[in-house]
Amino acid sequence: MGKLLDTMDLSDLSHLRLLPHKDYLRTPIIGHYFAKHAVEEPKHDHDFFEIQICASGQGWQKHEKGDFRFNRGRALLIRPGAWHYHHKNEQVECYICCFGAEILKSELIWTLENPVFNRLLWRDDPLNHSGVTELEIPESILVPTIKTLQLLIDTYDDSALFARYQKISYLTLILSYLAEAYSLKNQELIPSESNPTHPAIKRCIGIIEESISAEWSTNNLAEKLNIAPSYLCRLFKKALDLSPIEYLTQTRARRASHLLLNTELPISEIGIEVGWPDPNYFARRFRTIFGVSATEYRKRQRKHMEHLSLKNYD
């Protein structure tokens, strides 16, 4: 574990930003192992996906919909922007995997088409709408999941030629195990057959990601894709349970939170960067999505980083 921490700086992800090191980790896929984790932590969220899996011990995780008992085989998939915190931990052994949402829109774009991955990674949990999915992993799936997480943790040298491909492979395996566990408990939520995602959805996601600050509307996105606006809306609703503009708003908010936490850019410049140049409109949108102002969000998250730097990595 010491070797891992000495060589990592999570500049792309909050857990890496907590470490007082200067060598930047270029691949936004991270594994951690916390032995006998007993830290009481403040309420916080992230600008990336986080998976937490309990290997032993017991404790509690709090998120928007209440307390979640955290003991062996219980896990959380926490989406960007969703808050949580540990409390009442008793010798908890915890494995954590963090990855940037942008990976879903590039190397893992195929997850849109698989009904289980689509439900698990691209849509909010219909049972609680908190941005957090609670999982119970049976022992037969938990054991290989932990082995794969350990392989991810051991792949700490990002300068190695094939490190990125190894990390993507391990992440894919981990997500596959979680998807299997999720499908065992939620069969009624999973369509019986895959429905290929229309190419226009993937193209639209790419356009938004590449030109997030442009003045997009449903009409000009549809024009860019050479399809009718109403048809584009139906495609998005079918694939993501969102309209194109709702997806655009989520993407802008996620990008804004990333810039708030990873840069010293003034908030006015961040608004321009993500396509909300009017400061008042940016402030309203950000508060609606995150529940606090951008200034308070930056302050709160940095306080959390300092807390974990002092408590977890001394």
PDB file of C-alpha atoms in Angstrom:
ATOM      1  CA  MET A   1       0.000   0.000   0.000  1.00  0.00           C
ATOM      2  CA  GLY A   2       2.849   2.382   0.829  1.00  0.00           C
ATOM      3  CA  LYS A   3       4.376   1.918  -2.603  1.00  0.00           C
ATOM      4  CA  LEU A   4       1.027   2.684  -4.218  1.00  0.00           C
ATOM      5  CA  LEU A   5       0.521   5.889  -2.250  1.00  0.00           C
ATOM      6  CA  ASP A   6       4.066   7.078  -2.843  1.00  0.00           C
ATOM      7  CA  THR A   7       3.649   6.906  -6.601  1.00  0.00           C
ATOM      8  CA  MET A   8       0.130   8.299  -7.030  1.00  0.00           C
ATOM      9  CA  ASP A   9      -1.366  11.741  -7.173  1.00  0.00           C
ATOM     10  CA  LEU A  10      -5.045  11.803  -7.958  1.00  0.00           C
ATOM     11  CA  SER A  11      -5.028  15.083  -9.823  1.00  0.00           C
ATOM     12  CA  ASP A  12      -7.915  13.972 -12.018  1.00  0.00           C
ATOM     13  CA  LEU A  13      -9.927  12.458  -9.164  1.00  0.00           C
ATOM     14  CA  SER A  14     -10.575  13.737  -5.668  1.00  0.00           C
ATOM     15  CA  HIS A  15      -9.002  10.747  -3.930  1.00  0.00           C
ATOM     16  CA  LEU A  16      -5.797  11.412  -5.804  1.00  0.00           C
ATOM     17  CA  ARG A  17      -5.972  15.124  -5.079  1.00  0.00           C
ATOM     18  CA  LEU A  18      -5.931  14.264  -1.394  1.00  0.00           C
ATOM     19  CA  LEU A  19      -2.370  13.019  -1.601  1.00  0.00           C
ATOM     20  CA  PRO A  20       0.471  15.524  -1.167  1.00  0.00           C
ATOM     21  CA  HIS A  21       2.481  14.331  -4.155  1.00  0.00           C
ATOM     22  CA  LYS A  22       3.383  16.014  -7.437  1.00  0.00           C
ATOM     23  CA  ASP A  23       3.596  13.196 -10.001  1.00  0.00           C
ATOM     24  CA  TYR A  24       0.360  13.356 -11.958  1.00  0.00           C
ATOM     25  CA  LEU A  25      -1.601  10.216 -12.638  1.00  0.00           C
ATOM     26  CA  ARG A  26      -2.671  10.359 -16.259  1.00  0.00           C
ATOM     27  CA  THR A  27      -5.103   7.458 -16.347  1.00  0.00           C
ATOM     28  CA  PRO A  28      -8.312   8.287 -14.455  1.00  0.00           C
ATOM     29  CA  ILE A  29      -8.871   4.727 -13.163  1.00  0.00           C
ATOM     30  CA  ILE A  30      -7.752   4.255  -9.578  1.00  0.00           C
ATOM     31  CA  GLY A  31      -7.864   1.431  -7.045  1.00  0.00           C
ATOM     32  CA  HIS A  32      -7.433   1.760  -3.270  1.00  0.00           C
ATOM     33  CA  TYR A  33      -7.436  -0.585  -0.314  1.00  0.00           C
ATOM     34  CA  PHE A  34      -8.161   0.731   3.194  1.00  0.00           C
ATOM     35  CA  ALA A  35      -7.360  -1.678   6.030  1.00  0.00           C
ATOM     36  CA  LYS A  36      -9.180  -1.232   9.344  1.00  0.00           C
ATOM     37  CA  HIS A  37     -10.801   1.950   8.080  1.00  0.00           C
ATOM     38  CA  ALA A  38     -12.249   3.756  11.094  1.00  0.00           C
ATOM     39  CA  VAL A  39     -12.282   7.379   9.972  1.00  0.00           C
ATOM     40  CA  GLU A  40     -15.447   9.434  10.503  1.00  0.00           C
ATOM     41  CA  GLU A  41     -15.670  11.572   7.396  1.00  0.00           C
ATOM     42  CA  PRO A  42     -17.759  14.614   6.469  1.00  0.00           C
ATOM     43  CA  LYS A  43     -20.523  14.583   3.895  1.00  0.00           C
ATOM     44  CA  HIS A  44     -18.973  14.942   0.433  1.00  0.00           C
ATOM     45  CA  ASP A  45     -19.416  14.177  -3.249  1.00  0.00           C
ATOM     46  CA  HIS A  46     -17.082  13.717  -6.218  1.00  0.00           C
ATOM     47  CA  ASP A  47     -16.701  14.654  -9.853  1.00  0.00           C
ATOM     48  CA  PHE A  48     -16.177  10.984 -10.824  1.00  0.00           C
ATOM     49  CA  PHE A  49     -17.681   7.533 -10.306  1.00  0.00           C
ATOM     50  CA  GLU A  50     -16.718   5.713  -7.120  1.00  0.00           C
ATOM     51  CA  ILE A  51     -17.223   2.052  -6.215  1.00  0.00           C
ATOM     52  CA  GLN A  52     -16.860   1.072  -2.552  1.00  0.00           C
ATOM     53  CA  ILE A  53     -16.877  -2.612  -1.554  1.00  0.00           C
ATOM     54  CA  CYS A  54     -16.622  -3.932   1.991  1.00  0.00           C
ATOM     55  CA  ALA A  55     -14.336  -6.956   2.415  1.00  0.00           C
ATOM     56  CA  SER A  56     -14.705  -7.297   6.207  1.00  0.00           C
ATOM     57  CA  GLY A  57     -15.719  -5.441   9.354  1.00  0.00           C
ATOM     58  CA  GLN A  58     -18.875  -3.390   9.604  1.00  0.00           C
ATOM     59  CA  GLY A  59     -19.968   0.192   9.499  1.00  0.00           C
ATOM     60  CA  TRP A  60     -22.464   2.502   7.872  1.00  0.00           C
ATOM     61  CA  GLN A  61     -22.622   4.636   4.762  1.00  0.00           C
ATOM     62  CA  LYS A  62     -25.017   7.562   4.687  1.00  0.00           C
ATOM     63  CA  HIS A  63     -26.384   8.925   1.418  1.00  0.00           C
ATOM     64  CA  GLU A  64     -29.426  10.908   0.337  1.00  0.00           C
ATOM     65  CA  LYS A  65     -31.948   8.137   0.939  1.00  0.00           C
ATOM     66  CA  GLY A  66     -30.660   7.057   4.349  1.00  0.00           C
ATOM     67  CA  ASP A  67     -28.217   4.711   6.080  1.00  0.00           C
ATOM     68  CA  PHE A  68     -26.720   1.688   4.335  1.00  0.00           C
ATOM     69  CA  ARG A  69     -25.163  -1.073   6.440  1.00  0.00           C
ATOM     70  CA  PHE A  70     -21.619  -1.637   5.182  1.00  0.00           C
ATOM     71  CA  ASN A  71     -20.306  -5.150   5.822  1.00  0.00           C
ATOM     72  CA  ARG A  72     -18.772  -7.947   3.766  1.00  0.00           C
ATOM     73  CA  GLY A  73     -20.219  -8.154   0.276  1.00  0.00           C
ATOM     74  CA  ARG A  74     -22.126  -4.874   0.466  1.00  0.00           C
ATOM     75  CA  ALA A  75     -21.162  -2.176  -2.003  1.00  0.00           C
ATOM     76  CA  LEU A  76     -22.088   1.242  -3.327  1.00  0.00           C
ATOM     77  CA  LEU A  77     -21.796   2.650  -6.826  1.00  0.00           C
ATOM     78  CA  ILE A  78     -21.680   6.422  -6.368  1.00  0.00           C
ATOM     79  CA  ARG A  79     -22.249   8.638  -9.394  1.00  0.00           C
ATOM     80  CA  PRO A  80     -20.652  12.042  -9.954  1.00  0.00           C
ATOM     81  CA  GLY A  81     -22.374  14.665  -7.821  1.00  0.00           C
ATOM     82  CA  ALA A  82     -23.985  12.198  -5.381  1.00  0.00           C
ATOM     83  CA  TRP A  83     -23.038  12.688  -1.718  1.00  0.00           C
ATOM     84  CA  HIS A  84     -22.204  10.098   0.934  1.00  0.00           C
ATOM     85  CA  TYR A  85     -20.079   9.555   4.022  1.00  0.00           C
ATOM     86  CA  HIS A  86     -18.827   6.728   6.268  1.00  0.00           C
ATOM     87  CA  HIS A  87     -19.727   6.591   9.946  1.00  0.00           C
ATOM     88  CA  LYS A  88     -19.608   4.162  12.870  1.00  0.00           C
ATOM     89  CA  ASN A  89     -16.926   2.070  11.184  1.00  0.00           C
ATOM     90  CA  GLU A  90     -15.547  -0.898  13.089  1.00  0.00           C
ATOM     91  CA  GLN A  91     -12.351  -2.277  11.547  1.00  0.00           C
ATOM     92  CA  VAL A  92     -13.750  -1.962   8.018  1.00  0.00           C
ATOM     93  CA  GLU A  93     -11.634  -3.349   5.197  1.00  0.00           C
ATOM     94  CA  CYS A  94     -12.711  -1.444   2.111  1.00  0.00           C
ATOM     95  CA  TYR A  95     -11.785  -1.646  -1.573  1.00  0.00           C
ATOM     96  CA  ILE A  96     -12.394   1.453  -3.680  1.00  0.00           C
ATOM     97  CA  CYS A  97     -12.332   1.987  -7.435  1.00  0.00           C
ATOM     98  CA  CYS A  98     -12.644   5.483  -8.942  1.00  0.00           C
ATOM     99  CA  PHE A  99     -12.965   6.340 -12.616  1.00  0.00           C
ATOM    100  CA  GLY A 100     -13.768   9.430 -14.623  1.00  0.00           C
ATOM    101  CA  ALA A 101     -17.170   9.639 -16.298  1.00  0.00           C
ATOM    102  CA  GLU A 102     -15.440  10.476 -19.579  1.00  0.00           C
ATOM    103  CA  ILE A 103     -14.338   6.826 -19.868  1.00  0.00           C
ATOM    104  CA  LEU A 104     -17.974   5.812 -20.344  1.00  0.00           C
ATOM    105  CA  LYS A 105     -18.150   8.159 -23.307  1.00  0.00           C
ATOM    106  CA  SER A 106     -15.014   6.800 -24.963  1.00  0.00           C
ATOM    107  CA  GLU A 107     -13.556   3.352 -24.218  1.00  0.00           C
ATOM    108  CA  LEU A 108     -16.734   2.098 -22.516  1.00  0.00           C
ATOM    109  CA  ILE A 109     -19.335   3.679 -24.806  1.00  0.00           C
ATOM    110  CA  TRP A 110     -20.534   0.137 -25.605  1.00  0.00           C
ATOM    111  CA  THR A 111     -22.109  -0.012 -22.115  1.00  0.00           C
ATOM    112  CA  LEU A 112     -24.954   2.119 -23.477  1.00  0.00           C
ATOM    113  CA  GLU A 113     -26.244  -0.871 -25.450  1.00  0.00           C
ATOM    114  CA  ASN A 114     -26.121  -3.554 -22.765  1.00  0.00           C
ATOM    115  CA  PRO A 115     -29.345  -3.357 -20.718  1.00  0.00           C
ATOM    116  CA  VAL A 116     -27.685  -4.091 -17.351  1.00  0.00           C
ATOM    117  CA  PHE A 117     -24.722  -1.745 -17.844  1.00  0.00           C
ATOM    118  CA  ASN A 118     -27.075   0.893 -19.223  1.00  0.00           C
ATOM    119  CA  ARG A 119     -29.237   0.747 -16.105  1.00  0.00           C
ATOM    120  CA  LEU A 120     -26.275   0.582 -13.723  1.00  0.00           C
ATOM    121  CA  LEU A 121     -24.028   3.269 -15.248  1.00  0.00           C
ATOM    122  CA  TRP A 122     -26.091   5.591 -17.413  1.00  0.00           C
ATOM    123  CA  ARG A 123     -29.371   6.014 -15.517  1.00  0.00           C
ATOM    124  CA  ASP A 124     -30.169   6.945 -11.958  1.00  0.00           C
ATOM    125  CA  ASP A 125     -31.424   4.088  -9.785  1.00  0.00           C
ATOM    126  CA  PRO A 126     -35.227   4.123 -10.205  1.00  0.00           C
ATOM    127  CA  LEU A 127     -35.652   2.816  -6.656  1.00  0.00           C
ATOM    128  CA  ASN A 128     -34.106   5.794  -4.869  1.00  0.00           C
ATOM    129  CA  HIS A 129     -33.028   8.572  -7.319  1.00  0.00           C
ATOM    130  CA  SER A 130     -30.100   9.511  -5.083  1.00  0.00           C
ATOM    131  CA  GLY A 131     -27.258   8.948  -7.548  1.00  0.00           C
ATOM    132  CA  VAL A 132     -26.161   5.983  -5.405  1.00  0.00           C
ATOM    133  CA  THR A 133     -26.851   2.328  -6.210  1.00  0.00           C
ATOM    134  CA  GLU A 134     -26.755  -0.125  -3.303  1.00  0.00           C
ATOM    135  CA  LEU A 135     -25.447  -3.596  -4.103  1.00  0.00           C
ATOM    136  CA  GLU A 136     -25.200  -6.936  -2.337  1.00  0.00           C
ATOM    137  CA  ILE A 137     -22.489  -9.081  -3.909  1.00  0.00           C
ATOM    138  CA  PRO A 138     -22.694 -12.845  -3.319  1.00  0.00           C
ATOM    139  CA  GLU A 139     -19.506 -14.590  -2.239  1.00  0.00           C
ATOM    140  CA  SER A 140     -19.083 -16.330  -5.607  1.00  0.00           C
ATOM    141  CA  ILE A 141     -18.856 -12.907  -7.294  1.00  0.00           C
ATOM    142  CA  LEU A 142     -17.175 -11.031  -4.441  1.00  0.00           C
ATOM    143  CA  VAL A 143     -14.015 -13.159  -4.413  1.00  0.00           C
ATOM    144  CA  PRO A 144     -13.055 -12.546  -8.080  1.00  0.00           C
ATOM    145  CA  THR A 145     -14.116  -8.900  -7.745  1.00  0.00           C
ATOM    146  CA  ILE A 146     -11.658  -8.342  -4.898  1.00  0.00           C
ATOM    147  CA  LYS A 147      -8.907 -10.204  -6.770  1.00  0.00           C
ATOM    148  CA  THR A 148      -9.442  -7.920  -9.773  1.00  0.00           C
ATOM    149  CA  LEU A 149      -9.440  -4.812  -7.577  1.00  0.00           C
ATOM    150  CA  GLN A 150      -6.108  -5.934  -6.138  1.00  0.00           C
ATOM    151  CA  LEU A 151      -4.724  -6.323  -9.653  1.00  0.00           C
ATOM    152  CA  LEU A 152      -5.893  -2.776 -10.403  1.00  0.00           C
ATOM    153  CA  ILE A 153      -4.220  -1.485  -7.240  1.00  0.00           C
ATOM    154  CA  ASP A 154      -0.993  -3.251  -8.182  1.00  0.00           C
ATOM    155  CA  THR A 155      -0.980  -1.549 -11.595  1.00  0.00           C
ATOM    156  CA  TYR A 156       0.421   1.646 -10.110  1.00  0.00           C
ATOM    157  CA  ASP A 157       3.123   2.468 -12.675  1.00  0.00           C
ATOM    158  CA  ASP A 158       1.315   4.560 -15.262  1.00  0.00           C
ATOM    159  CA  SER A 159       4.489   5.019 -17.255  1.00  0.00           C
ATOM    160  CA  ALA A 160       4.390   1.331 -18.209  1.00  0.00           C
ATOM    161  CA  LEU A 161       3.555   0.809 -21.873  1.00  0.00           C
ATOM    162  CA  PHE A 162       0.333  -1.146 -21.408  1.00  0.00           C
ATOM    163  CA  ALA A 163      -0.805   0.224 -18.019  1.00  0.00           C
ATOM    164  CA  ARG A 164      -3.812   2.094 -19.424  1.00  0.00           C
ATOM    165  CA  TYR A 165      -5.091  -0.941 -21.308  1.00  0.00           C
ATOM    166  CA  GLN A 166      -4.612  -3.115 -18.242  1.00  0.00           C
ATOM    167  CA  LYS A 167      -6.562  -0.658 -16.098  1.00  0.00           C
ATOM    168  CA  ILE A 168      -9.414  -0.471 -18.594  1.00  0.00           C
ATOM    169  CA  SER A 169      -9.509  -4.277 -18.688  1.00  0.00           C
ATOM    170  CA  TYR A 170      -9.629  -4.515 -14.891  1.00  0.00           C
ATOM    171  CA  LEU A 171     -12.300  -1.814 -14.691  1.00  0.00           C
ATOM    172  CA  THR A 172     -14.380  -3.662 -17.284  1.00  0.00           C
ATOM    173  CA  LEU A 173     -14.120  -6.867 -15.254  1.00  0.00           C
ATOM    174  CA  ILE A 174     -15.042  -5.087 -12.013  1.00  0.00           C
ATOM    175  CA  LEU A 175     -18.061  -3.447 -13.632  1.00  0.00           C
ATOM    176  CA  SER A 176     -19.071  -6.803 -15.135  1.00  0.00           C
ATOM    177  CA  TYR A 177     -19.061  -8.419 -11.687  1.00  0.00           C
ATOM    178  CA  LEU A 178     -21.148  -5.556 -10.281  1.00  0.00           C
ATOM    179  CA  ALA A 179     -23.562  -5.790 -13.201  1.00  0.00           C
ATOM    180  CA  GLU A 180     -23.968  -9.526 -12.558  1.00  0.00           C
ATOM    181  CA  ALA A 181     -24.691  -8.886  -8.869  1.00  0.00           C
ATOM    182  CA  TYR A 182     -27.110  -6.066  -9.751  1.00  0.00           C
ATOM    183  CA  SER A 183     -29.025  -8.195 -12.252  1.00  0.00           C
ATOM    184  CA  LEU A 184     -29.510 -10.976  -9.683  1.00  0.00           C
ATOM    185  CA  LYS A 185     -31.421  -8.603  -7.391  1.00  0.00           C
ATOM    186  CA  ASN A 186     -33.117  -6.372  -9.979  1.00  0.00           C
ATOM    187  CA  GLN A 187     -34.281  -8.616 -12.798  1.00  0.00           C
ATOM    188  CA  GLU A 188     -37.582  -6.761 -13.067  1.00  0.00           C
ATOM    189  CA  LEU A 189     -35.717  -3.554 -14.004  1.00  0.00           C
ATOM    190  CA  ILE A 190     -33.657  -5.127 -16.788  1.00  0.00           C
ATOM    191  CA  PRO A 191     -35.104  -5.507 -20.311  1.00  0.00           C
ATOM    192  CA  SER A 192     -34.978  -9.089 -21.529  1.00  0.00           C
ATOM    193  CA  GLU A 193     -33.173  -8.125 -24.736  1.00  0.00           C
ATOM    194  CA  SER A 194     -30.547  -5.577 -25.734  1.00  0.00           C
ATOM    195  CA  ASN A 195     -31.667  -2.736 -27.943  1.00  0.00           C
ATOM    196  CA  PRO A 196     -28.852  -1.326 -30.070  1.00  0.00           C
ATOM    197  CA  THR A 197     -28.316   2.340 -29.306  1.00  0.00           C
ATOM    198  CA  HIS A 198     -28.979   4.544 -32.306  1.00  0.00           C
ATOM    199  CA  PRO A 199     -25.705   5.927 -33.735  1.00  0.00           C
ATOM    200  CA  ALA A 200     -27.121   9.447 -33.385  1.00  0.00           C
ATOM    201  CA  ILE A 201     -26.990   9.143 -29.575  1.00  0.00           C
ATOM    202  CA  LYS A 202     -23.295   8.281 -29.566  1.00  0.00           C
ATOM    203  CA  ARG A 203     -22.571  11.032 -32.080  1.00  0.00           C
ATOM    204  CA  CYS A 204     -24.557  13.552 -30.047  1.00  0.00           C
ATOM    205  CA  ILE A 205     -22.701  12.611 -26.850  1.00  0.00           C
ATOM    206  CA  GLY A 206     -19.413  13.105 -28.688  1.00  0.00           C
ATOM    207  CA  ILE A 207     -20.489  16.488 -30.073  1.00  0.00           C
ATOM    208  CA  ILE A 208     -21.514  17.748 -26.633  1.00  0.00           C
ATOM    209  CA  GLU A 209     -18.303  16.502 -24.998  1.00  0.00           C
ATOM    210  CA  GLU A 210     -16.108  18.095 -27.657  1.00  0.00           C
ATOM    211  CA  SER A 211     -17.920  21.466 -27.779  1.00  0.00           C
ATOM    212  CA  ILE A 212     -19.549  21.823 -24.398  1.00  0.00           C
ATOM    213  CA  SER A 213     -19.420  25.640 -24.408  1.00  0.00           C
ATOM    214  CA  ALA A 214     -21.342  26.002 -27.689  1.00  0.00           C
ATOM    215  CA  GLU A 215     -24.886  27.413 -27.625  1.00  0.00           C
ATOM    216  CA  TRP A 216     -26.612  24.100 -28.058  1.00  0.00           C
ATOM    217  CA  SER A 217     -30.340  23.563 -28.357  1.00  0.00           C
ATOM    218  CA  THR A 218     -32.332  20.490 -29.318  1.00  0.00           C
ATOM    219  CA  ASN A 219     -32.892  22.020 -32.740  1.00  0.00           C
ATOM    220  CA  ASN A 220     -29.271  22.735 -33.608  1.00  0.00           C
ATOM    221  CA  LEU A 221     -28.090  19.387 -32.197  1.00  0.00           C
ATOM    222  CA  ALA A 222     -30.679  17.644 -34.366  1.00  0.00           C
ATOM    223  CA  GLU A 223     -29.602  19.721 -37.354  1.00  0.00           C
ATOM    224  CA  LYS A 224     -25.987  18.703 -36.741  1.00  0.00           C
ATOM    225  CA  LEU A 225     -27.100  15.059 -36.766  1.00  0.00           C
ATOM    226  CA  ASN A 226     -29.454  15.505 -39.715  1.00  0.00           C
ATOM    227  CA  ILE A 227     -32.498  14.168 -37.875  1.00  0.00           C
ATOM    228  CA  ALA A 228     -35.736  15.723 -36.589  1.00  0.00           C
ATOM    229  CA  PRO A 229     -35.623  17.309 -33.092  1.00  0.00           C
ATOM    230  CA  SER A 230     -38.600  15.246 -31.895  1.00  0.00           C
ATOM    231  CA  TYR A 231     -36.902  12.055 -33.048  1.00  0.00           C
ATOM    232  CA  LEU A 232     -33.683  13.007 -31.243  1.00  0.00           C
ATOM    233  CA  CYS A 233     -35.683  13.536 -28.037  1.00  0.00           C
ATOM    234  CA  ARG A 234     -37.322  10.124 -28.370  1.00  0.00           C
ATOM    235  CA  LEU A 235     -33.940   8.462 -28.933  1.00  0.00           C
ATOM    236  CA  PHE A 236     -32.428  10.116 -25.845  1.00  0.00           C
ATOM    237  CA  LYS A 237     -35.425   9.227 -23.698  1.00  0.00           C
ATOM    238  CA  LYS A 238     -35.217   5.611 -24.774  1.00  0.00           C
ATOM    239  CA  ALA A 239     -31.452   5.326 -24.232  1.00  0.00           C
ATOM    240  CA  LEU A 240     -30.922   7.497 -21.134  1.00  0.00           C
ATOM    241  CA  ASP A 241     -34.283   8.532 -19.659  1.00  0.00           C
ATOM    242  CA  LEU A 242     -33.196  12.114 -20.389  1.00  0.00           C
ATOM    243  CA  SER A 243     -33.800  14.755 -23.028  1.00  0.00           C
ATOM    244  CA  PRO A 244     -30.771  16.031 -24.983  1.00  0.00           C
ATOM    245  CA  ILE A 245     -30.857  19.291 -23.000  1.00  0.00           C
ATOM    246  CA  GLU A 246     -31.069  17.456 -19.670  1.00  0.00           C
ATOM    247  CA  TYR A 247     -28.021  15.445 -20.697  1.00  0.00           C
ATOM    248  CA  LEU A 248     -26.243  18.647 -21.759  1.00  0.00           C
ATOM    249  CA  THR A 249     -27.061  20.248 -18.386  1.00  0.00           C
ATOM    250  CA  GLN A 250     -25.709  17.255 -16.457  1.00  0.00           C
ATOM    251  CA  THR A 251     -22.528  17.249 -18.530  1.00  0.00           C
ATOM    252  CA  ARG A 252     -21.974  20.988 -18.020  1.00  0.00           C
ATOM    253  CA  ALA A 253     -22.557  20.674 -14.273  1.00  0.00           C
ATOM    254  CA  ARG A 254     -20.119  17.772 -14.023  1.00  0.00           C
ATOM    255  CA  ARG A 255     -17.497  19.683 -16.002  1.00  0.00           C
ATOM    256  CA  ALA A 256     -18.006  22.753 -13.810  1.00  0.00           C
ATOM    257  CA  SER A 257     -17.527  20.717 -10.620  1.00  0.00           C
ATOM    258  CA  HIS A 258     -14.352  19.201 -12.059  1.00  0.00           C
ATOM    259  CA  LEU A 259     -12.937  22.638 -12.878  1.00  0.00           C
ATOM    260  CA  LEU A 260     -13.876  23.984  -9.444  1.00  0.00           C
ATOM    261  CA  LEU A 261     -11.964  21.189  -7.740  1.00  0.00           C
ATOM    262  CA  ASN A 262      -9.005  20.815 -10.086  1.00  0.00           C
ATOM    263  CA  THR A 263      -8.201  24.405 -11.085  1.00  0.00           C
ATOM    264  CA  GLU A 264      -7.940  27.874  -9.621  1.00  0.00           C
ATOM    265  CA  LEU A 265     -10.060  29.378 -12.390  1.00  0.00           C
ATOM    266  CA  PRO A 266     -12.456  32.118 -11.224  1.00  0.00           C
ATOM    267  CA  ILE A 267     -16.049  30.958 -11.156  1.00  0.00           C
ATOM    268  CA  SER A 268     -16.967  33.425 -13.916  1.00  0.00           C
ATOM    269  CA  GLU A 269     -14.414  31.803 -16.240  1.00  0.00           C
ATOM    270  CA  ILE A 270     -15.668  28.328 -15.384  1.00  0.00           C
ATOM    271  CA  GLY A 271     -19.161  29.417 -16.393  1.00  0.00           C
ATOM    272  CA  ILE A 272     -17.854  30.547 -19.784  1.00  0.00           C
ATOM    273  CA  GLU A 273     -15.835  27.326 -20.142  1.00  0.00           C
ATOM    274  CA  VAL A 274     -18.888  25.084 -19.680  1.00  0.00           C
ATOM    275  CA  GLY A 275     -21.349  27.108 -21.778  1.00  0.00           C
ATOM    276  CA  TRP A 276     -23.066  29.138 -19.053  1.00  0.00           C
ATOM    277  CA  PRO A 277     -21.470  32.566 -19.589  1.00  0.00           C
ATOM    278  CA  ASP A 278     -24.137  34.530 -17.701  1.00  0.00           C
ATOM    279  CA  PRO A 279     -22.982  34.513 -14.040  1.00  0.00           C
ATOM    280  CA  ASN A 280     -26.510  34.661 -12.642  1.00  0.00           C
ATOM    281  CA  TYR A 281     -27.706  31.784 -14.815  1.00  0.00           C
ATOM    282  CA  PHE A 282     -24.618  29.732 -13.957  1.00  0.00           C
ATOM    283  CA  ALA A 283     -25.215  30.358 -10.243  1.00  0.00           C
ATOM    284  CA  ARG A 284     -28.864  29.260 -10.489  1.00  0.00           C
ATOM    285  CA  ARG A 285     -28.096  26.125 -12.496  1.00  0.00           C
ATOM    286  CA  PHE A 286     -25.239  25.081 -10.235  1.00  0.00           C
ATOM    287  CA  ARG A 287     -27.234  25.580  -7.036  1.00  0.00           C
ATOM    288  CA  THR A 288     -30.209  23.682  -8.476  1.00  0.00           C
ATOM    289  CA  ILE A 289     -28.036  20.662  -9.289  1.00  0.00           C
ATOM    290  CA  PHE A 290     -25.629  20.607  -6.323  1.00  0.00           C
ATOM    291  CA  GLY A 291     -27.696  22.301  -3.644  1.00  0.00           C
ATOM    292  CA  VAL A 292     -25.015  24.884  -2.812  1.00  0.00           C
ATOM    293  CA  SER A 293     -23.307  27.785  -4.557  1.00  0.00           C
ATOM    294  CA  ALA A 294     -20.172  27.148  -6.624  1.00  0.00           C
ATOM    295  CA  THR A 295     -18.124  29.050  -4.025  1.00  0.00           C
ATOM    296  CA  GLU A 296     -19.451  26.908  -1.171  1.00  0.00           C
ATOM    297  CA  TYR A 297     -18.980  23.727  -3.226  1.00  0.00           C
ATOM    298  CA  ARG A 298     -15.309  24.499  -3.840  1.00  0.00           C
ATOM    299  CA  LYS A 299     -14.771  25.388  -0.176  1.00  0.00           C
ATOM    300  CA  ARG A 300     -16.578  22.288   1.129  1.00  0.00           C
ATOM    301  CA  GLN A 301     -14.804  19.865  -1.169  1.00  0.00           C
ATOM    302  CA  ARG A 302     -11.372  21.259  -0.383  1.00  0.00           C
ATOM    303  CA  LYS A 303     -12.127  20.980   3.309  1.00  0.00           C
ATOM    304  CA  HIS A 304     -12.951  17.313   2.718  1.00  0.00           C
ATOM    305  CA  MET A 305      -9.640  16.833   0.880  1.00  0.00           C
ATOM    306  CA  GLU A 306      -7.733  18.348   3.787  1.00  0.00           C
ATOM    307  CA  HIS A 307      -9.664  16.161   6.232  1.00  0.00           C
ATOM    308  CA  LEU A 308      -8.731  12.958   4.401  1.00  0.00           C
ATOM    309  CA  SER A 309      -5.140  14.069   3.852  1.00  0.00           C
ATOM    310  CA  LEU A 310      -4.706  14.454   7.603  1.00  0.00           C
ATOM    311  CA  LYS A 311      -6.725  11.431   8.715  1.00  0.00           C
ATOM    312  CA  ASN A 312      -6.117   8.775   6.062  1.00  0.00           C
ATOM    313  CA  TYR A 313      -2.632   9.319   4.778  1.00  0.00           C
ATOM    314  CA  ASP A 314      -0.539  10.316   7.794  1.00  0.00           C
TER     315      ASP A 314
END
